[in-house]
Amino acid sequence: AQTVTQSQPEMSVQEAETVTLSCTYDTSENNYYLFWYKQPPSRQMILVIRQEAYKQQNATENRFSVNFQKAAKSFSLKISDSQLGDTAMYFCAFMKDGTASKLTFGTGTRLQVTL
Amino acid sequence: NAGVTQTPKFRILKIGQSMTLQCTQDMNHNYMYWYRQDPGMGLKLIYYSVGAGITDKGEVPNGYNVSRSTTEDFPLRLELAAPSQTSVYFCASSYPAGGHLNEQFFGPGTRLTVL
């Protein structure tokens, strides 16, 4: 079974600064996908960014980028120019290819963006 | 498109009562999922379905039942509610690979308290 570990329960960053959230995972699979989801106080789960394991290039979505290290099984999320609206829980998730797209989630990192 | 809708938004049950959490999606997705999120934790998969008439257990299925008679609906049944089932329940849907990255779309969640 796959496991996803987020070792930072809480983090804080000042507005306009950059923050990196860590995620490691354990799998013996070669084909899989990795995701970062954002959960604001509204509880809605919002996809932030995704990465296919077979792609060496790190995914980028505007201010959000990842550092995907397949050999190290590491998938960190970098948020640049942090905004107050980035305050939320962030979940890292793993999806094994060909398994009905089931997600395995980490326990989350609570990010607080301050003035 | 309304996306994934869930009813009710909140519910309080007494120990031993039963209820059905409703989930509907209007995106014609084949795959649907039920997750639970306990306080301070990530989401855990309860049941999932890859199409009408097909359901399978996830990581934490005990105490729950599901059915999938149509593509759109995927109700979750709680029989004999217990305090351990106090949680926030999320329904999600996605479509199989075929050029897509199996993104899951989440409903707004149902907060259930069992007293």
PDB file of N, CA, C and O in Angstrom, chain A residues 33 35 37 39 42-47 50-52 54 89 91 95-108 110, chain B residues 9-10 31 33 35 37 40-45 48 50 88 90 94-97 100-104 106-111:
ATOM      1  N   TYR A  33       0.606   9.356 -10.295  1.00  0.00           N
ATOM      2  CA  TYR A  33       0.395  10.796 -10.349  1.00  0.00           C
ATOM      3  C   TYR A  33       0.460  11.351  -8.929  1.00  0.00           C
ATOM      4  O   TYR A  33       0.096  10.669  -7.965  1.00  0.00           O
ATOM      5  N   PHE A  35      -0.507  14.942  -6.543  1.00  0.00           N
ATOM      6  CA  PHE A  35      -1.368  16.115  -6.534  1.00  0.00           C
ATOM      7  C   PHE A  35      -1.142  16.920  -5.249  1.00  0.00           C
ATOM      8  O   PHE A  35      -0.794  16.361  -4.200  1.00  0.00           O
ATOM      9  N   TYR A  37      -3.693  19.437  -3.130  1.00  0.00           N
ATOM     10  CA  TYR A  37      -5.025  19.996  -2.994  1.00  0.00           C
ATOM     11  C   TYR A  37      -4.996  21.058  -1.883  1.00  0.00           C
ATOM     12  O   TYR A  37      -4.309  20.920  -0.879  1.00  0.00           O
ATOM     13  N   GLN A  39      -7.432  23.163   0.824  1.00  0.00           N
ATOM     14  CA  GLN A  39      -8.733  23.154   1.488  1.00  0.00           C
ATOM     15  C   GLN A  39      -8.836  24.401   2.367  1.00  0.00           C
ATOM     16  O   GLN A  39      -8.352  24.443   3.483  1.00  0.00           O
ATOM     17  N   SER A  42     -13.653  27.108   3.937  1.00  0.00           N
ATOM     18  CA  SER A  42     -14.947  26.682   3.375  1.00  0.00           C
ATOM     19  C   SER A  42     -15.060  25.168   3.246  1.00  0.00           C
ATOM     20  O   SER A  42     -16.147  24.645   3.006  1.00  0.00           O
ATOM     21  N   ARG A  43     -13.962  24.459   3.403  1.00  0.00           N
ATOM     22  CA  ARG A  43     -13.901  22.983   3.321  1.00  0.00           C
ATOM     23  C   ARG A  43     -13.816  22.446   1.894  1.00  0.00           C
ATOM     24  O   ARG A  43     -13.560  21.265   1.712  1.00  0.00           O
ATOM     25  N   GLN A  44     -14.038  23.276   0.913  1.00  0.00           N
ATOM     26  CA  GLN A  44     -14.007  22.798  -0.464  1.00  0.00           C
ATOM     27  C   GLN A  44     -12.601  22.330  -0.825  1.00  0.00           C
ATOM     28  O   GLN A  44     -11.631  23.015  -0.552  1.00  0.00           O
ATOM     29  N   MET A  45     -12.493  21.181  -1.452  1.00  0.00           N
ATOM     30  CA  MET A  45     -11.198  20.660  -1.903  1.00  0.00           C
ATOM     31  C   MET A  45     -10.930  21.198  -3.303  1.00  0.00           C
ATOM     32  O   MET A  45     -11.706  20.979  -4.232  1.00  0.00           O
ATOM     33  N   ILE A  46      -9.804  21.879  -3.458  1.00  0.00           N
ATOM     34  CA  ILE A  46      -9.472  22.541  -4.716  1.00  0.00           C
ATOM     35  C   ILE A  46      -8.130  22.021  -5.201  1.00  0.00           C
ATOM     36  O   ILE A  46      -7.137  22.063  -4.473  1.00  0.00           O
ATOM     37  N   LEU A  47      -8.098  21.533  -6.429  1.00  0.00           N
ATOM     38  CA  LEU A  47      -6.844  21.058  -6.997  1.00  0.00           C
ATOM     39  C   LEU A  47      -5.928  22.243  -7.284  1.00  0.00           C
ATOM     40  O   LEU A  47      -6.317  23.191  -7.959  1.00  0.00           O
ATOM     41  N   ARG A  50      -0.713  19.277 -10.323  1.00  0.00           N
ATOM     42  CA  ARG A  50      -0.552  17.835 -10.462  1.00  0.00           C
ATOM     43  C   ARG A  50       0.704  17.539 -11.263  1.00  0.00           C
ATOM     44  O   ARG A  50       1.161  18.356 -12.060  1.00  0.00           O
ATOM     45  N   GLN A  51       1.220  16.326 -11.052  1.00  0.00           N
ATOM     46  CA  GLN A  51       2.464  15.925 -11.691  1.00  0.00           C
ATOM     47  C   GLN A  51       2.351  14.463 -12.105  1.00  0.00           C
ATOM     48  O   GLN A  51       1.947  13.614 -11.301  1.00  0.00           O
ATOM     49  N   GLU A  52       2.727  14.185 -13.329  1.00  0.00           N
ATOM     50  CA  GLU A  52       2.809  12.791 -13.774  1.00  0.00           C
ATOM     51  C   GLU A  52       4.211  12.279 -13.481  1.00  0.00           C
ATOM     52  O   GLU A  52       5.194  12.967 -13.786  1.00  0.00           O
ATOM     53  N   TYR A  54       6.014  10.128 -14.883  1.00  0.00           N
ATOM     54  CA  TYR A  54       6.890   9.855 -16.017  1.00  0.00           C
ATOM     55  C   TYR A  54       7.483  11.134 -16.616  1.00  0.00           C
ATOM     56  O   TYR A  54       8.364  11.080 -17.468  1.00  0.00           O
ATOM     57  N   MET A  89      -5.545  24.600   4.475  1.00  0.00           N
ATOM     58  CA  MET A  89      -4.874  23.314   4.621  1.00  0.00           C
ATOM     59  C   MET A  89      -4.443  22.860   3.238  1.00  0.00           C
ATOM     60  O   MET A  89      -5.205  23.008   2.265  1.00  0.00           O
ATOM     61  N   PHE A  91      -3.056  19.512   1.125  1.00  0.00           N
ATOM     62  CA  PHE A  91      -2.902  18.064   1.164  1.00  0.00           C
ATOM     63  C   PHE A  91      -2.147  17.585  -0.060  1.00  0.00           C
ATOM     64  O   PHE A  91      -2.469  17.956  -1.193  1.00  0.00           O
ATOM     65  N   MET A  95      -1.757   8.977  -6.552  1.00  0.00           N
ATOM     66  CA  MET A  95      -2.691   8.151  -7.318  1.00  0.00           C
ATOM     67  C   MET A  95      -1.893   7.159  -8.153  1.00  0.00           C
ATOM     68  O   MET A  95      -1.091   7.550  -9.002  1.00  0.00           O
ATOM     69  N   LYS A  96      -2.116   5.891  -7.910  1.00  0.00           N
ATOM     70  CA  LYS A  96      -1.459   4.852  -8.699  1.00  0.00           C
ATOM     71  C   LYS A  96      -2.162   4.717 -10.033  1.00  0.00           C
ATOM     72  O   LYS A  96      -3.393   4.749 -10.096  1.00  0.00           O
ATOM     73  N   ASP A  97      -1.415   4.588 -11.090  1.00  0.00           N
ATOM     74  CA  ASP A  97      -1.999   4.467 -12.413  1.00  0.00           C
ATOM     75  C   ASP A  97      -2.803   3.179 -12.516  1.00  0.00           C
ATOM     76  O   ASP A  97      -2.374   2.127 -12.050  1.00  0.00           O
ATOM     77  N   GLY A  98      -3.991   3.261 -13.111  1.00  0.00           N
ATOM     78  CA  GLY A  98      -4.790   2.072 -13.363  1.00  0.00           C
ATOM     79  C   GLY A  98      -5.527   1.516 -12.175  1.00  0.00           C
ATOM     80  O   GLY A  98      -5.905   0.355 -12.153  1.00  0.00           O
ATOM     81  N   THR A  99      -5.752   2.346 -11.150  1.00  0.00           N
ATOM     82  CA  THR A  99      -6.439   1.846  -9.957  1.00  0.00           C
ATOM     83  C   THR A  99      -7.729   2.616  -9.711  1.00  0.00           C
ATOM     84  O   THR A  99      -8.031   2.998  -8.590  1.00  0.00           O
ATOM     85  N   ALA A 100      -8.488   2.859 -10.774  1.00  0.00           N
ATOM     86  CA  ALA A 100      -9.739   3.595 -10.650  1.00  0.00           C
ATOM     87  C   ALA A 100      -9.526   4.992 -10.085  1.00  0.00           C
ATOM     88  O   ALA A 100     -10.405   5.544  -9.442  1.00  0.00           O
ATOM     89  N   SER A 101      -8.350   5.524 -10.285  1.00  0.00           N
ATOM     90  CA  SER A 101      -8.042   6.901  -9.901  1.00  0.00           C
ATOM     91  C   SER A 101      -8.229   7.174  -8.416  1.00  0.00           C
ATOM     92  O   SER A 101      -8.558   8.291  -8.013  1.00  0.00           O
ATOM     93  N   LYS A 102      -8.009   6.173  -7.588  1.00  0.00           N
ATOM     94  CA  LYS A 102      -8.154   6.364  -6.142  1.00  0.00           C
ATOM     95  C   LYS A 102      -7.000   7.201  -5.607  1.00  0.00           C
ATOM     96  O   LYS A 102      -5.856   7.033  -6.004  1.00  0.00           O
ATOM     97  N   LEU A 103      -7.322   8.077  -4.678  1.00  0.00           N
ATOM     98  CA  LEU A 103      -6.319   8.953  -4.082  1.00  0.00           C
ATOM     99  C   LEU A 103      -5.963   8.495  -2.670  1.00  0.00           C
ATOM    100  O   LEU A 103      -6.834   8.124  -1.893  1.00  0.00           O
ATOM    101  N   THR A 104      -4.668   8.577  -2.358  1.00  0.00           N
ATOM    102  CA  THR A 104      -4.186   8.406  -0.983  1.00  0.00           C
ATOM    103  C   THR A 104      -3.641   9.749  -0.541  1.00  0.00           C
ATOM    104  O   THR A 104      -2.749  10.308  -1.186  1.00  0.00           O
ATOM    105  N   PHE A 105      -4.189  10.248   0.583  1.00  0.00           N
ATOM    106  CA  PHE A 105      -3.844  11.585   1.047  1.00  0.00           C
ATOM    107  C   PHE A 105      -2.855  11.561   2.201  1.00  0.00           C
ATOM    108  O   PHE A 105      -2.847  10.619   3.006  1.00  0.00           O
ATOM    109  N   GLY A 106      -2.054  12.617   2.299  1.00  0.00           N
ATOM    110  CA  GLY A 106      -1.286  12.875   3.507  1.00  0.00           C
ATOM    111  C   GLY A 106      -2.173  13.537   4.548  1.00  0.00           C
ATOM    112  O   GLY A 106      -3.353  13.796   4.300  1.00  0.00           O
ATOM    113  N   THR A 107      -1.595  13.820   5.704  1.00  0.00           N
ATOM    114  CA  THR A 107      -2.374  14.383   6.807  1.00  0.00           C
ATOM    115  C   THR A 107      -2.521  15.894   6.731  1.00  0.00           C
ATOM    116  O   THR A 107      -3.260  16.479   7.521  1.00  0.00           O
ATOM    117  N   GLY A 108      -1.827  16.524   5.802  1.00  0.00           N
ATOM    118  CA  GLY A 108      -2.027  17.945   5.575  1.00  0.00           C
ATOM    119  C   GLY A 108      -1.050  18.855   6.295  1.00  0.00           C
ATOM    120  O   GLY A 108      -0.467  18.493   7.322  1.00  0.00           O
ATOM    121  N   ARG A 110      -1.159  22.905   7.579  1.00  0.00           N
ATOM    122  CA  ARG A 110      -1.950  24.125   7.717  1.00  0.00           C
ATOM    123  C   ARG A 110      -1.053  25.322   7.474  1.00  0.00           C
ATOM    124  O   ARG A 110      -0.087  25.535   8.203  1.00  0.00           O
TER     125      ARG A 110
ATOM    126  N   LYS B   9     -25.900  19.314   4.236  1.00  0.00           N
ATOM    127  CA  LYS B   9     -24.628  19.950   4.573  1.00  0.00           C
ATOM    128  C   LYS B   9     -24.211  19.619   6.000  1.00  0.00           C
ATOM    129  O   LYS B   9     -23.025  19.481   6.302  1.00  0.00           O
ATOM    130  N   PHE B  10     -25.182  19.517   6.879  1.00  0.00           N
ATOM    131  CA  PHE B  10     -24.920  19.205   8.279  1.00  0.00           C
ATOM    132  C   PHE B  10     -25.983  18.219   8.762  1.00  0.00           C
ATOM    133  O   PHE B  10     -27.126  18.249   8.306  1.00  0.00           O
ATOM    134  N   TYR B  31     -16.449   7.465 -12.642  1.00  0.00           N
ATOM    135  CA  TYR B  31     -15.922   7.091 -11.330  1.00  0.00           C
ATOM    136  C   TYR B  31     -16.472   8.022 -10.253  1.00  0.00           C
ATOM    137  O   TYR B  31     -16.495   9.242 -10.430  1.00  0.00           O
ATOM    138  N   TYR B  33     -16.605   8.484  -5.685  1.00  0.00           N
ATOM    139  CA  TYR B  33     -15.887   8.101  -4.465  1.00  0.00           C
ATOM    140  C   TYR B  33     -16.559   8.726  -3.236  1.00  0.00           C
ATOM    141  O   TYR B  33     -17.132   9.799  -3.326  1.00  0.00           O
ATOM    142  N   TYR B  35     -15.209   9.762   0.646  1.00  0.00           N
ATOM    143  CA  TYR B  35     -14.121   9.888   1.591  1.00  0.00           C
ATOM    144  C   TYR B  35     -14.671  10.406   2.923  1.00  0.00           C
ATOM    145  O   TYR B  35     -15.691  11.085   2.952  1.00  0.00           O
ATOM    146  N   GLN B  37     -13.177  12.636   6.393  1.00  0.00           N
ATOM    147  CA  GLN B  37     -12.064  13.425   6.891  1.00  0.00           C
ATOM    148  C   GLN B  37     -12.278  13.663   8.377  1.00  0.00           C
ATOM    149  O   GLN B  37     -13.169  14.426   8.768  1.00  0.00           O
ATOM    150  N   GLY B  40      -8.216  17.208  11.744  1.00  0.00           N
ATOM    151  CA  GLY B  40      -6.757  17.261  11.666  1.00  0.00           C
ATOM    152  C   GLY B  40      -6.129  16.178  10.815  1.00  0.00           C
ATOM    153  O   GLY B  40      -4.913  15.989  10.849  1.00  0.00           O
ATOM    154  N   MET B  41      -6.949  15.488  10.027  1.00  0.00           N
ATOM    155  CA  MET B  41      -6.419  14.382   9.232  1.00  0.00           C
ATOM    156  C   MET B  41      -6.712  14.601   7.752  1.00  0.00           C
ATOM    157  O   MET B  41      -7.508  15.451   7.372  1.00  0.00           O
ATOM    158  N   GLY B  42      -6.075  13.764   6.943  1.00  0.00           N
ATOM    159  CA  GLY B  42      -6.381  13.772   5.522  1.00  0.00           C
ATOM    160  C   GLY B  42      -7.628  12.950   5.240  1.00  0.00           C
ATOM    161  O   GLY B  42      -8.249  12.401   6.143  1.00  0.00           O
ATOM    162  N   LEU B  43      -7.982  12.880   3.984  1.00  0.00           N
ATOM    163  CA  LEU B  43      -9.175  12.138   3.584  1.00  0.00           C
ATOM    164  C   LEU B  43      -8.846  10.659   3.434  1.00  0.00           C
ATOM    165  O   LEU B  43      -7.776  10.297   2.924  1.00  0.00           O
ATOM    166  N   LYS B  44      -9.784   9.830   3.859  1.00  0.00           N
ATOM    167  CA  LYS B  44      -9.620   8.378   3.702  1.00  0.00           C
ATOM    168  C   LYS B  44     -10.779   7.831   2.878  1.00  0.00           C
ATOM    169  O   LYS B  44     -11.946   8.187   3.112  1.00  0.00           O
ATOM    170  N   LEU B  45     -10.470   6.928   1.968  1.00  0.00           N
ATOM    171  CA  LEU B  45     -11.464   6.398   1.035  1.00  0.00           C
ATOM    172  C   LEU B  45     -12.345   5.354   1.719  1.00  0.00           C
ATOM    173  O   LEU B  45     -11.842   4.387   2.305  1.00  0.00           O
ATOM    174  N   TYR B  48     -15.829   3.227  -3.415  1.00  0.00           N
ATOM    175  CA  TYR B  48     -15.763   3.861  -4.713  1.00  0.00           C
ATOM    176  C   TYR B  48     -16.529   3.028  -5.736  1.00  0.00           C
ATOM    177  O   TYR B  48     -16.877   1.868  -5.488  1.00  0.00           O
ATOM    178  N   VAL B  50     -16.788   2.428 -10.180  1.00  0.00           N
ATOM    179  CA  VAL B  50     -16.257   2.722 -11.510  1.00  0.00           C
ATOM    180  C   VAL B  50     -17.353   2.762 -12.566  1.00  0.00           C
ATOM    181  O   VAL B  50     -17.061   2.953 -13.751  1.00  0.00           O
ATOM    182  N   VAL B  88     -16.342  14.576   8.585  1.00  0.00           N
ATOM    183  CA  VAL B  88     -16.832  15.284   7.405  1.00  0.00           C
ATOM    184  C   VAL B  88     -16.703  14.324   6.227  1.00  0.00           C
ATOM    185  O   VAL B  88     -15.645  13.733   6.007  1.00  0.00           O
ATOM    186  N   PHE B  90     -16.910  13.555   2.195  1.00  0.00           N
ATOM    187  CA  PHE B  90     -16.778  14.149   0.872  1.00  0.00           C
ATOM    188  C   PHE B  90     -17.084  13.116  -0.208  1.00  0.00           C
ATOM    189  O   PHE B  90     -16.595  11.992  -0.163  1.00  0.00           O
ATOM    190  N   SER B  94     -14.677  11.413 -10.995  1.00  0.00           N
ATOM    191  CA  SER B  94     -13.644  11.623 -12.011  1.00  0.00           C
ATOM    192  C   SER B  94     -13.953  10.717 -13.193  1.00  0.00           C
ATOM    193  O   SER B  94     -14.898   9.925 -13.165  1.00  0.00           O
ATOM    194  N   TYR B  95     -13.126  10.814 -14.222  1.00  0.00           N
ATOM    195  CA  TYR B  95     -13.313   9.976 -15.406  1.00  0.00           C
ATOM    196  C   TYR B  95     -12.043   9.188 -15.648  1.00  0.00           C
ATOM    197  O   TYR B  95     -10.966   9.573 -15.202  1.00  0.00           O
ATOM    198  N   PRO B  96     -12.128   8.085 -16.366  1.00  0.00           N
ATOM    199  CA  PRO B  96     -10.943   7.260 -16.557  1.00  0.00           C
ATOM    200  C   PRO B  96      -9.892   7.972 -17.371  1.00  0.00           C
ATOM    201  O   PRO B  96     -10.159   8.932 -18.059  1.00  0.00           O
ATOM    202  N   ALA B  97      -8.671   7.464 -17.318  1.00  0.00           N
ATOM    203  CA  ALA B  97      -7.598   7.989 -18.152  1.00  0.00           C
ATOM    204  C   ALA B  97      -7.973   7.806 -19.607  1.00  0.00           C
ATOM    205  O   ALA B  97      -8.821   7.015 -19.960  1.00  0.00           O
ATOM    206  N   HIS B 100      -6.470  12.083 -20.036  1.00  0.00           N
ATOM    207  CA  HIS B 100      -6.693  12.991 -18.912  1.00  0.00           C
ATOM    208  C   HIS B 100      -5.933  12.508 -17.684  1.00  0.00           C
ATOM    209  O   HIS B 100      -5.513  11.367 -17.608  1.00  0.00           O
ATOM    210  N   LEU B 101      -5.803  13.354 -16.715  1.00  0.00           N
ATOM    211  CA  LEU B 101      -5.000  13.042 -15.544  1.00  0.00           C
ATOM    212  C   LEU B 101      -5.848  12.640 -14.354  1.00  0.00           C
ATOM    213  O   LEU B 101      -5.443  12.811 -13.231  1.00  0.00           O
ATOM    214  N   ASN B 102      -7.026  12.132 -14.620  1.00  0.00           N
ATOM    215  CA  ASN B 102      -7.820  11.551 -13.546  1.00  0.00           C
ATOM    216  C   ASN B 102      -8.085  12.508 -12.392  1.00  0.00           C
ATOM    217  O   ASN B 102      -8.110  12.108 -11.252  1.00  0.00           O
ATOM    218  N   GLU B 103      -8.271  13.773 -12.699  1.00  0.00           N
ATOM    219  CA  GLU B 103      -8.558  14.720 -11.629  1.00  0.00           C
ATOM    220  C   GLU B 103      -9.870  14.367 -10.973  1.00  0.00           C
ATOM    221  O   GLU B 103     -10.860  14.076 -11.643  1.00  0.00           O
ATOM    222  N   GLN B 104      -9.893  14.426  -9.656  1.00  0.00           N
ATOM    223  CA  GLN B 104     -11.124  14.219  -8.921  1.00  0.00           C
ATOM    224  C   GLN B 104     -11.749  15.569  -8.592  1.00  0.00           C
ATOM    225  O   GLN B 104     -11.067  16.490  -8.151  1.00  0.00           O
ATOM    226  N   PHE B 106     -14.508  17.419  -6.226  1.00  0.00           N
ATOM    227  CA  PHE B 106     -15.097  17.164  -4.918  1.00  0.00           C
ATOM    228  C   PHE B 106     -16.369  17.962  -4.690  1.00  0.00           C
ATOM    229  O   PHE B 106     -16.502  19.106  -5.148  1.00  0.00           O
ATOM    230  N   GLY B 107     -17.283  17.363  -3.928  1.00  0.00           N
ATOM    231  CA  GLY B 107     -18.440  18.082  -3.434  1.00  0.00           C
ATOM    232  C   GLY B 107     -18.064  18.918  -2.230  1.00  0.00           C
ATOM    233  O   GLY B 107     -16.915  18.862  -1.756  1.00  0.00           O
ATOM    234  N   PRO B 108     -19.006  19.685  -1.681  1.00  0.00           N
ATOM    235  CA  PRO B 108     -18.716  20.611  -0.578  1.00  0.00           C
ATOM    236  C   PRO B 108     -18.616  19.944   0.784  1.00  0.00           C
ATOM    237  O   PRO B 108     -18.213  20.584   1.749  1.00  0.00           O
ATOM    238  N   GLY B 109     -18.978  18.672   0.868  1.00  0.00           N
ATOM    239  CA  GLY B 109     -18.859  17.964   2.138  1.00  0.00           C
ATOM    240  C   GLY B 109     -20.134  17.980   2.959  1.00  0.00           C
ATOM    241  O   GLY B 109     -20.968  18.882   2.839  1.00  0.00           O
ATOM    242  N   THR B 110     -20.278  16.951   3.800  1.00  0.00           N
ATOM    243  CA  THR B 110     -21.361  16.849   4.788  1.00  0.00           C
ATOM    244  C   THR B 110     -20.713  16.653   6.154  1.00  0.00           C
ATOM    245  O   THR B 110     -19.951  15.712   6.342  1.00  0.00           O
ATOM    246  N   ARG B 111     -21.032  17.556   7.081  1.00  0.00           N
ATOM    247  CA  ARG B 111     -20.505  17.416   8.441  1.00  0.00           C
ATOM    248  C   ARG B 111     -21.503  16.611   9.262  1.00  0.00           C
ATOM    249  O   ARG B 111     -22.638  17.047   9.463  1.00  0.00           O
TER     250      ARG B 111
END
